[in-house]
Short mmCIF file of C-alpha atoms in Angstrom, two decimals:
data_model
loop_
_atom_site.label_atom_id
_atom_site.label_comp_id
_atom_site.label_asym_id
_atom_site.label_seq_id
_atom_site.Cartn_x
_atom_site.Cartn_y
_atom_site.Cartn_z
CA MET A 1 128.39 76.57 -70.67
CA MET A 2 129.87 74.00 -68.78
CA HIS A 3 130.97 76.34 -66.02
CA LEU A 4 127.78 77.23 -65.84
CA LEU A 5 126.43 73.97 -65.40
CA ARG A 6 129.09 72.88 -62.60
CA LYS A 7 127.78 75.93 -60.74
CA GLU A 8 124.64 75.63 -60.61
CA LEU A 9 125.08 71.38 -60.45
CA GLY A 10 127.28 72.09 -57.44
CA GLU A 11 124.88 74.93 -55.77
CA LEU A 12 122.13 72.07 -56.63
CA ILE A 13 123.93 68.63 -55.02
CA THR A 14 124.30 69.63 -51.90
CA LYS A 15 125.59 67.45 -48.66
CA GLN A 16 122.35 67.69 -47.07
CA MET A 17 120.57 66.81 -50.48
CA LEU A 18 122.32 63.65 -50.84
CA LEU A 19 121.99 62.83 -47.51
CA GLY A 20 118.24 63.61 -47.74
CA LEU A 21 118.06 60.88 -50.59
CA ALA A 22 119.86 58.50 -48.29
CA ALA A 23 117.60 58.69 -45.95
CA MET A 24 114.41 58.58 -48.33
CA PHE A 25 116.14 55.32 -50.33
CA LEU A 26 116.51 53.63 -46.27
CA VAL A 27 112.88 54.42 -45.93
CA ILE A 28 111.62 53.26 -48.98
CA VAL A 29 113.61 49.73 -48.67
CA MET A 30 112.30 49.53 -44.72
CA ILE A 31 108.76 50.32 -45.81
CA GLY A 32 109.77 47.31 -49.06
CA MET A 33 110.32 44.45 -46.30
CA VAL A 34 107.93 45.21 -44.56
CA MET A 35 105.08 45.45 -46.80
CA THR A 36 106.46 42.13 -48.00
CA SER A 37 106.42 40.58 -45.48
CA ALA A 38 103.03 41.38 -44.51
CA VAL A 39 101.90 39.97 -48.48
CA SER A 40 103.67 37.17 -47.78
CA ASP A 41 102.39 36.61 -44.66
CA THR A 42 98.54 36.65 -46.83
CA ILE A 43 99.87 34.30 -49.46
CA LEU A 44 100.84 31.79 -46.91
CA THR A 45 97.92 31.36 -45.38
CA GLY A 46 95.63 31.18 -49.06
CA GLY A 47 96.37 27.37 -48.81
CA GLU A 48 94.85 26.75 -45.43
CA LEU A 49 91.40 26.16 -45.28
CA SER A 50 89.10 25.95 -41.83
CA ILE A 51 86.07 23.99 -41.31
CA ILE A 52 83.32 24.04 -38.51
CA ASP A 53 81.64 20.86 -39.27
CA LEU A 54 78.42 20.69 -37.33
CA ASP A 55 76.46 18.30 -39.95
CA GLU A 56 78.49 15.32 -39.58
CA THR A 57 77.96 13.45 -42.46
CA ALA A 58 79.36 10.79 -44.89
CA PHE A 59 78.68 13.99 -47.67
CA THR A 60 81.14 16.40 -45.16
CA GLU A 61 83.71 14.05 -44.98
CA LYS A 62 83.91 13.35 -48.58
CA LEU A 63 83.94 17.11 -48.96
CA ILE A 64 86.83 17.87 -47.06
CA ALA A 65 88.97 14.66 -48.19
CA ALA A 66 88.27 16.33 -51.39
CA LEU A 67 89.57 19.58 -50.69
CA GLU A 68 92.77 18.02 -48.95
CA ASP A 69 93.46 15.89 -52.01
CA ASP A 70 93.33 19.68 -53.83
CA GLY A 71 95.97 20.76 -52.06
CA TYR A 72 94.40 22.32 -48.88
CA THR A 73 95.36 21.75 -45.74
CA VAL A 74 92.14 21.81 -43.43
CA ARG A 75 91.59 22.42 -40.06
CA VAL A 76 88.55 21.14 -38.85
CA GLU A 77 86.04 21.37 -35.53
CA LYS A 78 83.12 19.32 -34.30
CA PRO A 79 81.63 21.10 -32.01
CA GLY A 80 78.48 19.82 -31.46
CA ALA A 81 74.88 19.95 -34.42
CA ASP A 82 73.59 23.20 -31.88
CA THR A 83 76.73 25.40 -31.39
CA THR A 84 76.39 29.00 -32.08
CA ASP A 85 79.25 30.36 -30.73
CA PHE A 86 81.71 30.94 -33.38
CA ALA A 87 83.67 33.69 -31.96
CA SER A 88 84.52 31.26 -28.71
CA ILE A 89 85.69 28.97 -31.86
CA MET A 90 87.03 30.90 -33.89
CA GLU A 91 89.04 32.75 -30.03
CA LYS A 92 90.38 29.42 -29.13
CA ASN A 93 91.57 27.78 -32.75
CA GLY A 94 93.62 31.07 -33.24
CA TRP A 95 91.74 31.13 -37.12
CA LYS A 96 91.11 34.28 -38.86
CA GLU A 97 88.20 33.08 -41.08
CA ALA A 98 86.39 30.16 -41.33
CA ALA A 99 83.67 28.16 -42.92
CA VAL A 100 80.36 26.99 -41.01
CA ILE A 101 78.85 23.58 -42.30
CA THR A 102 75.49 23.83 -40.56
CA ASN A 103 73.44 21.11 -38.96
CA GLY A 104 71.71 19.80 -41.81
CA PHE A 105 73.69 20.87 -44.94
CA THR A 106 73.52 17.21 -46.20
CA SER A 107 69.99 16.63 -46.26
CA GLN A 108 69.08 19.97 -47.86
CA LEU A 109 71.17 18.97 -50.33
CA LEU A 110 70.61 15.68 -51.35
CA GLU A 111 67.44 14.81 -50.32
CA GLU A 112 65.61 18.12 -50.77
CA GLN A 113 68.01 18.88 -53.46
CA VAL A 114 67.93 23.27 -52.38
CA ALA A 115 70.70 24.82 -51.90
CA GLY A 116 72.53 24.44 -48.09
CA ASP A 117 73.14 26.62 -46.04
CA LEU A 118 76.93 27.58 -45.63
CA TYR A 119 78.22 30.65 -43.21
CA THR A 120 81.61 31.77 -43.27
CA VAL A 121 83.00 33.57 -40.20
CA SER A 122 85.97 36.12 -40.41
CA VAL A 123 87.61 38.23 -37.81
CA LEU A 124 88.30 41.53 -38.35
CA SER A 125 91.16 42.59 -36.34
CA SER A 126 92.23 45.39 -38.70
CA THR A 127 90.63 47.95 -41.56
CA SER A 128 94.09 47.80 -44.08
CA ALA A 129 93.86 47.13 -47.05
CA LEU A 130 95.81 44.05 -46.97
CA ASN A 131 93.28 43.26 -44.38
CA ALA A 132 90.61 43.79 -47.71
CA VAL A 133 92.18 42.08 -50.36
CA SER A 134 92.67 38.70 -47.73
CA MET A 135 88.89 38.29 -47.45
CA SER A 136 88.63 38.41 -51.34
CA GLU A 137 87.82 34.40 -51.00
CA SER A 138 86.52 32.54 -48.10
CA SER A 139 86.89 29.59 -46.99
CA ALA A 140 83.26 28.30 -48.11
CA ASP A 141 83.37 29.56 -51.48
CA ILE A 142 85.81 27.65 -51.96
CA ALA A 143 83.55 25.33 -50.39
CA ALA A 144 80.79 26.12 -52.45
CA ALA A 145 83.04 25.32 -55.34
CA LYS A 146 84.33 21.80 -54.66
CA ILE A 147 80.63 21.03 -53.80
CA ARG A 148 79.69 21.90 -57.01
CA SER A 149 82.08 19.67 -58.85
CA LEU A 150 81.37 16.76 -55.63
CA LEU A 151 78.04 16.71 -57.65
CA MET A 152 78.61 17.53 -60.87
CA GLU A 153 80.87 14.85 -60.74
CA GLU A 154 78.04 12.20 -59.69
CA ALA A 155 75.52 13.72 -61.98
CA LEU A 156 73.24 14.04 -58.83
CA GLY A 157 69.62 15.32 -59.69
CA SER A 158 68.89 16.88 -62.59
CA ASP A 159 67.90 20.38 -61.29
CA ALA A 160 70.73 22.91 -63.24
CA GLN A 161 69.93 25.48 -60.34
CA ARG A 162 71.13 23.77 -57.89
CA LEU A 163 74.91 23.01 -59.81
CA SER A 164 75.44 26.05 -60.23
CA LYS A 165 74.62 27.04 -56.96
CA PRO A 166 74.66 24.68 -54.36
CA ALA A 167 75.23 26.68 -51.22
CA GLN A 168 73.93 29.58 -49.94
CA ILE A 169 76.14 31.44 -48.05
CA THR A 170 76.12 33.73 -44.83
CA PRO A 171 78.14 35.68 -43.72
CA TYR A 172 79.22 35.42 -40.15
CA THR A 173 81.87 38.49 -38.60
CA VAL A 174 83.71 37.78 -35.47
CA ALA A 175 85.71 41.22 -33.87
CA ASN A 176 85.54 42.32 -30.18
CA GLY A 177 85.13 38.22 -28.89
CA LYS A 178 81.35 39.14 -30.29
CA GLN A 179 79.29 38.25 -33.70
CA ALA A 180 76.84 39.78 -35.67
CA GLN A 181 75.74 38.27 -39.02
CA ALA A 182 77.84 40.92 -41.45
CA ASP A 183 79.74 40.55 -44.43
CA SER A 184 83.19 41.55 -43.03
CA TYR A 185 84.35 42.78 -46.29
CA VAL A 186 81.57 45.60 -46.52
CA LEU A 187 82.22 46.20 -42.59
CA VAL A 188 85.88 46.95 -43.55
CA ASN A 189 85.16 48.93 -46.98
CA SER A 190 82.83 51.35 -44.55
CA LEU A 191 85.60 52.13 -41.73
CA SER A 192 88.38 52.40 -44.35
CA LEU A 193 86.65 55.06 -45.56
CA PHE A 194 87.74 57.59 -42.74
CA ASP A 195 90.47 55.54 -41.36
CA ARG A 196 92.01 56.09 -44.30
CA LEU A 197 91.04 59.65 -45.13
CA MET A 198 92.49 60.47 -41.80
CA PRO A 199 96.21 59.89 -42.42
CA LEU A 200 96.48 61.19 -45.59
CA VAL A 201 94.80 64.51 -44.32
CA LEU A 202 97.01 64.18 -41.26
CA PHE A 203 100.45 63.89 -43.76
CA MET A 204 98.83 66.94 -45.85
CA LEU A 205 98.78 69.13 -42.97
CA VAL A 206 102.26 68.36 -41.86
CA MET A 207 104.07 68.61 -44.91
CA LEU A 208 101.98 71.79 -45.92
CA THR A 209 102.03 73.74 -42.11
CA SER A 210 105.95 72.42 -41.64
CA GLN A 211 107.05 73.38 -45.22
CA THR A 212 105.36 76.99 -44.74
CA ILE A 213 107.52 77.07 -40.91
CA ILE A 214 110.67 77.02 -42.71
CA THR A 215 110.14 79.21 -45.78
CA ALA A 216 108.93 82.06 -43.63
CA LEU A 217 111.47 81.71 -40.76
CA ALA A 218 114.29 81.05 -44.32
CA ALA A 219 112.70 84.47 -45.58
CA GLU A 220 112.82 86.24 -41.90
CA LYS A 221 116.41 85.50 -42.00
CA THR A 222 117.30 86.28 -45.55
CA ASP A 223 115.63 89.91 -44.80
CA LYS A 224 117.28 90.13 -41.51
CA THR A 225 113.68 90.27 -39.98
CA LEU A 226 114.35 87.62 -37.55
CA GLU A 227 117.76 89.14 -35.69
CA ALA A 228 115.70 92.71 -35.19
CA LEU A 229 112.84 90.84 -33.69
CA LEU A 230 114.21 88.82 -30.98
CA SER A 231 116.89 91.67 -30.26
CA SER A 232 113.49 93.95 -29.34
CA PRO A 233 112.50 94.13 -26.32
CA VAL A 234 109.59 91.71 -26.41
CA PRO A 235 110.44 88.43 -24.55
CA ARG A 236 111.91 85.50 -27.20
CA SER A 237 109.58 83.18 -25.53
CA SER A 238 106.96 85.51 -26.34
CA VAL A 239 108.15 85.42 -29.96
CA LEU A 240 107.57 81.84 -30.13
CA ILE A 241 104.64 81.54 -28.74
CA ALA A 242 103.09 83.46 -31.26
CA LYS A 243 104.93 81.77 -34.09
CA MET A 244 103.34 78.59 -32.88
CA LEU A 245 99.86 79.83 -32.21
CA ALA A 246 99.95 81.79 -35.92
CA ALA A 247 101.23 78.44 -37.45
CA LEU A 248 98.81 76.64 -35.49
CA ILE A 249 95.80 78.77 -36.63
CA VAL A 250 97.69 78.02 -40.63
CA ALA A 251 96.76 74.26 -39.49
CA VAL A 252 93.26 75.02 -38.58
CA LEU A 253 92.81 77.16 -41.94
CA TYR A 254 94.09 73.71 -43.96
CA ALA A 255 91.72 71.24 -41.72
CA LEU A 256 88.92 72.93 -42.56
CA VAL A 257 89.34 73.42 -46.12
CA TYR A 258 90.89 69.66 -47.40
CA GLY A 259 87.46 67.92 -44.52
CA ILE A 260 85.11 70.55 -46.06
CA GLY A 261 86.27 69.76 -49.82
CA PHE A 262 86.58 65.99 -49.12
CA GLY A 263 83.10 66.31 -47.84
CA ILE A 264 81.90 67.76 -51.01
CA ALA A 265 83.23 64.97 -52.92
CA MET A 266 82.14 62.39 -51.05
CA MET A 267 78.49 64.31 -51.40
CA MET A 268 79.55 64.78 -54.84
CA THR A 269 79.89 60.45 -55.63
CA VAL A 270 77.05 59.53 -53.56
CA SER A 271 74.65 61.91 -55.43
CA GLY A 272 75.97 61.27 -58.94
CA SER A 273 75.30 57.54 -58.35
CA GLY A 274 71.84 57.79 -56.84
CA ASP A 275 70.57 57.08 -60.65
CA SER A 276 72.56 54.03 -61.52
CA MET A 277 71.28 52.95 -57.67
CA ASP A 278 68.41 51.32 -55.50
CA LEU A 279 68.18 54.26 -52.32
CA SER A 280 65.81 52.62 -50.36
CA SER A 281 68.59 49.38 -50.86
CA ALA A 282 71.00 51.46 -50.11
CA LEU A 283 69.74 52.39 -46.78
CA THR A 284 68.63 49.62 -45.75
CA ASP A 285 72.67 48.02 -46.44
CA MET A 286 73.53 51.42 -44.26
CA ALA A 287 71.63 50.24 -41.70
CA GLN A 288 72.31 46.97 -41.73
CA THR A 289 76.05 47.59 -41.49
CA ASN A 290 75.97 50.24 -38.50
CA GLU A 291 74.13 48.11 -36.51
CA ALA A 292 76.47 45.25 -37.31
CA MET A 293 79.70 47.82 -36.15
CA ILE A 294 77.36 48.38 -32.70
CA THR A 295 76.76 44.82 -31.91
CA LEU A 296 80.82 44.06 -32.54
CA GLY A 297 81.98 47.17 -30.78
CA LEU A 298 83.46 48.51 -34.04
CA GLN A 299 81.83 52.33 -33.15
CA ILE A 300 83.69 55.24 -31.53
CA ASP A 301 82.16 57.22 -29.23
CA ALA A 302 81.86 60.83 -28.61
CA MET A 303 84.90 60.48 -26.12
CA GLY A 304 86.78 58.58 -28.37
CA TRP A 305 86.33 61.22 -31.51
CA VAL A 306 87.33 63.86 -28.56
CA MET A 307 90.65 62.07 -27.84
CA THR A 308 91.61 61.02 -31.27
CA VAL A 309 91.00 64.72 -32.16
CA LEU A 310 93.45 65.13 -29.38
CA HIS A 311 95.73 63.36 -30.65
CA LEU A 312 95.89 65.13 -34.25
CA ILE A 313 96.42 68.25 -32.32
CA LEU A 314 99.17 67.09 -30.11
CA THR A 315 100.62 65.61 -33.60
CA ILE A 316 100.42 69.04 -35.35
CA CYS A 317 101.64 70.97 -32.86
CA ILE A 318 105.10 68.52 -32.66
CA SER A 319 105.47 69.70 -36.70
CA LEU A 320 104.92 72.53 -35.54
CA VAL A 321 107.93 72.60 -32.81
CA ALA A 322 109.80 70.78 -34.43
CA SER A 323 109.77 73.24 -38.18
CA LEU A 324 110.72 76.05 -35.65
CA VAL A 325 113.13 74.30 -34.64
CA LEU A 326 114.70 73.42 -37.59
CA GLY A 327 113.62 76.34 -39.35
CA ALA A 328 115.96 78.55 -36.44
CA LEU A 329 118.81 76.30 -37.73
CA ILE A 330 119.06 76.83 -41.80
CA GLN A 331 121.04 79.80 -42.74
CA ASP A 332 118.86 80.68 -46.05
CA ALA A 333 116.35 79.62 -48.28
CA LYS A 334 118.56 77.17 -49.31
CA GLY A 335 118.85 75.50 -46.57
CA ALA A 336 114.56 75.34 -46.12
CA GLN A 337 114.51 73.41 -49.22
CA THR A 338 116.39 70.12 -47.28
CA ALA A 339 115.28 71.43 -43.34
CA SER A 340 111.42 69.59 -43.41
CA LEU A 341 113.25 65.87 -44.33
CA PRO A 342 113.27 65.17 -40.91
CA ILE A 343 109.65 65.95 -40.63
CA LEU A 344 108.84 64.05 -44.10
CA PHE A 345 110.72 60.73 -43.61
CA THR A 346 108.84 59.96 -40.19
CA THR A 347 106.43 61.13 -41.65
CA MET A 348 106.17 59.50 -44.73
CA ALA A 349 106.70 55.73 -43.03
CA PRO A 350 103.95 55.40 -40.43
CA TYR A 351 101.63 57.40 -43.22
CA ILE A 352 102.79 55.08 -45.76
CA LEU A 353 102.56 51.65 -44.00
CA SER A 354 98.88 52.63 -41.81
CA MET A 355 97.09 53.24 -45.41
CA VAL A 356 98.15 49.54 -46.97
CA SER A 357 99.31 47.63 -43.84
CA ASP A 358 97.84 47.84 -39.98
CA ILE A 359 100.95 48.87 -37.63
CA ARG A 360 99.33 47.46 -34.51
CA GLN A 361 100.10 43.65 -36.38
CA LEU A 362 103.38 44.49 -37.76
CA GLU A 363 106.41 42.03 -36.25
CA LEU A 364 107.83 43.65 -32.49
CA PRO A 365 111.48 45.66 -33.82
CA VAL A 366 108.98 47.72 -36.47
CA ARG A 367 106.61 48.36 -34.81
CA VAL A 368 109.22 49.51 -31.75
CA LEU A 369 110.54 51.39 -34.66
CA LEU A 370 107.94 52.96 -35.10
CA TYR A 371 105.94 53.90 -31.79
CA LEU A 372 109.52 56.06 -31.26
CA ILE A 373 107.74 58.13 -34.04
CA PRO A 374 104.96 60.32 -32.20
CA PHE A 375 103.41 60.76 -35.77
CA THR A 376 102.60 57.08 -35.50
CA HIS A 377 100.01 56.73 -32.65
CA THR A 378 97.79 59.46 -35.11
CA PHE A 379 98.22 57.19 -37.57
CA THR A 380 96.66 53.82 -35.38
CA ALA A 381 94.39 55.73 -33.38
CA THR A 382 90.95 54.78 -34.82
CA SER A 383 91.81 51.14 -35.28
CA CYS A 384 93.21 51.14 -31.28
CA LEU A 385 89.68 52.71 -30.53
CA ARG A 386 88.00 50.42 -32.73
CA PHE A 387 89.60 46.88 -31.27
CA HIS A 388 89.44 48.15 -28.02
CA GLU A 389 93.45 48.84 -27.40
CA MET A 390 92.74 51.01 -25.06
CA GLY A 391 96.37 50.72 -23.47
CA LEU A 392 98.20 51.57 -26.95
CA PHE A 393 95.91 54.51 -27.51
CA TRP A 394 96.22 56.21 -23.83
CA GLY A 395 100.37 55.25 -24.04
CA GLY A 396 100.58 57.08 -26.86
CA LEU A 397 98.31 60.07 -26.59
CA ALA A 398 100.86 60.32 -23.37
CA TYR A 399 104.52 59.44 -25.21
CA GLN A 400 103.36 61.96 -27.79
CA ALA A 401 102.53 64.65 -24.63
CA VAL A 402 106.04 64.32 -23.42
CA PHE A 403 107.55 64.55 -26.66
CA LEU A 404 105.89 67.67 -27.44
CA ALA A 405 106.86 69.28 -23.44
CA VAL A 406 110.54 68.32 -23.89
CA LEU A 407 110.77 69.25 -27.93
CA SER A 408 109.27 72.85 -26.79
CA LEU A 409 112.08 73.58 -23.87
CA ILE A 410 114.35 72.52 -26.55
CA ALA A 411 112.68 75.30 -28.82
CA LEU A 412 112.40 77.97 -25.86
CA LYS A 413 115.96 77.49 -24.40
CA LEU A 414 116.91 77.84 -28.67
CA TYR A 415 114.81 80.93 -29.11
CA ARG A 416 116.43 82.31 -26.04
CA SER A 417 119.97 81.53 -26.66
CA ASP A 418 122.49 83.29 -28.90
CA ILE A 419 122.64 80.81 -31.26
CA LEU A 420 121.12 81.82 -33.97
CA PHE A 421 122.95 84.98 -34.05
CA ILE A 422 126.41 82.94 -34.02
CA GLY A 423 124.98 80.84 -36.50
CA TYR A 424 124.37 83.45 -38.74
CA GLN A 425 127.83 85.85 -38.39
CA PHE A 426 129.41 82.51 -38.12
CA LYS A 427 127.75 81.26 -42.33
CA ARG A 428 128.68 85.17 -43.04
CA LYS A 429 132.22 85.27 -42.13
CA LYS A 430 133.29 82.31 -43.34
CA ARG A 431 131.55 83.52 -46.53
#
């Protein structure tokens, strides 16, 4: 029994498997370090408040002093009562979010005894999950809570409703140097519906197609059909192109199935919640959100989608050619288990980071390392288009095209050489 156990473990625990585990460990640690840095940046800005004071009264000064007494670092800008260009103020100060105390706020609150008007302005530069989390509580929410506390302390008035809600908050969002009256949290959720779905579909496509090709090549080597095929009068370049086209057709089939499946799932989700929601209200909200996206320049036009699809096609082609190269170098079915690990590692790192953070906003050394991976540029394509980083978008497209050309030349040279036969015969003689 122990002899059989040692034999089975010896076949399963190989150098390739241990190398794969070590590489996987390093990738996970790297992702953890990047995530820790991103979360720390979000937490560090949690004690800072930015306020644009258009009212400039004794009450607003008292409010700012009370917030500072609570431990907040309050940054105040007083641009004048008639200012409406919040985008310029945010850009000048480098602020990501701010509360706007409107002109006449104190009069509304203390004299008219109605809820005062507060604006919350958010700069939208990413649709990542961490960005959505950071928007959970705005400076205006914190200011409104402190205003309520001040009113209750001084027992101003007897209107309980006014004390419970002393401020009416109107959200504004700034993006691409423009501003619109819209909730940035709603915009992020609407945009990320697709921006997070595409990385998932892409990751699954790369993994499934690469594993399919490598497994098929391993089977051909085991059955010795690959030797016969490459020894036939048919040009080896034709064999390679045929394999690539067949794999591409399989990838398109996967994409269609996934796309239709996710579309049906989304339709079922919306229709299933129809009984518990006001359809007219939902359509109105969608129209307002879409109008805000157009105003902020966050919509992707038809040409942008065409170029995004080209990004996707190049990524799939790179994974297919890489799979053909890796599959040609293995000797049997056992080697197929670890042959796809390089593709797995180089796809998993940008995939996980793009789902929870924004690769464009990571530290420079991490970004450079990730941009060397061709798959990364497809994960960031829609974000580049939405936030008008066209240099990064076109640079990524060009880099993928060059990477694919070089990899295709390597694959063609490999299949035209006798390395496949020599490697196989050497492995057989060694046994």
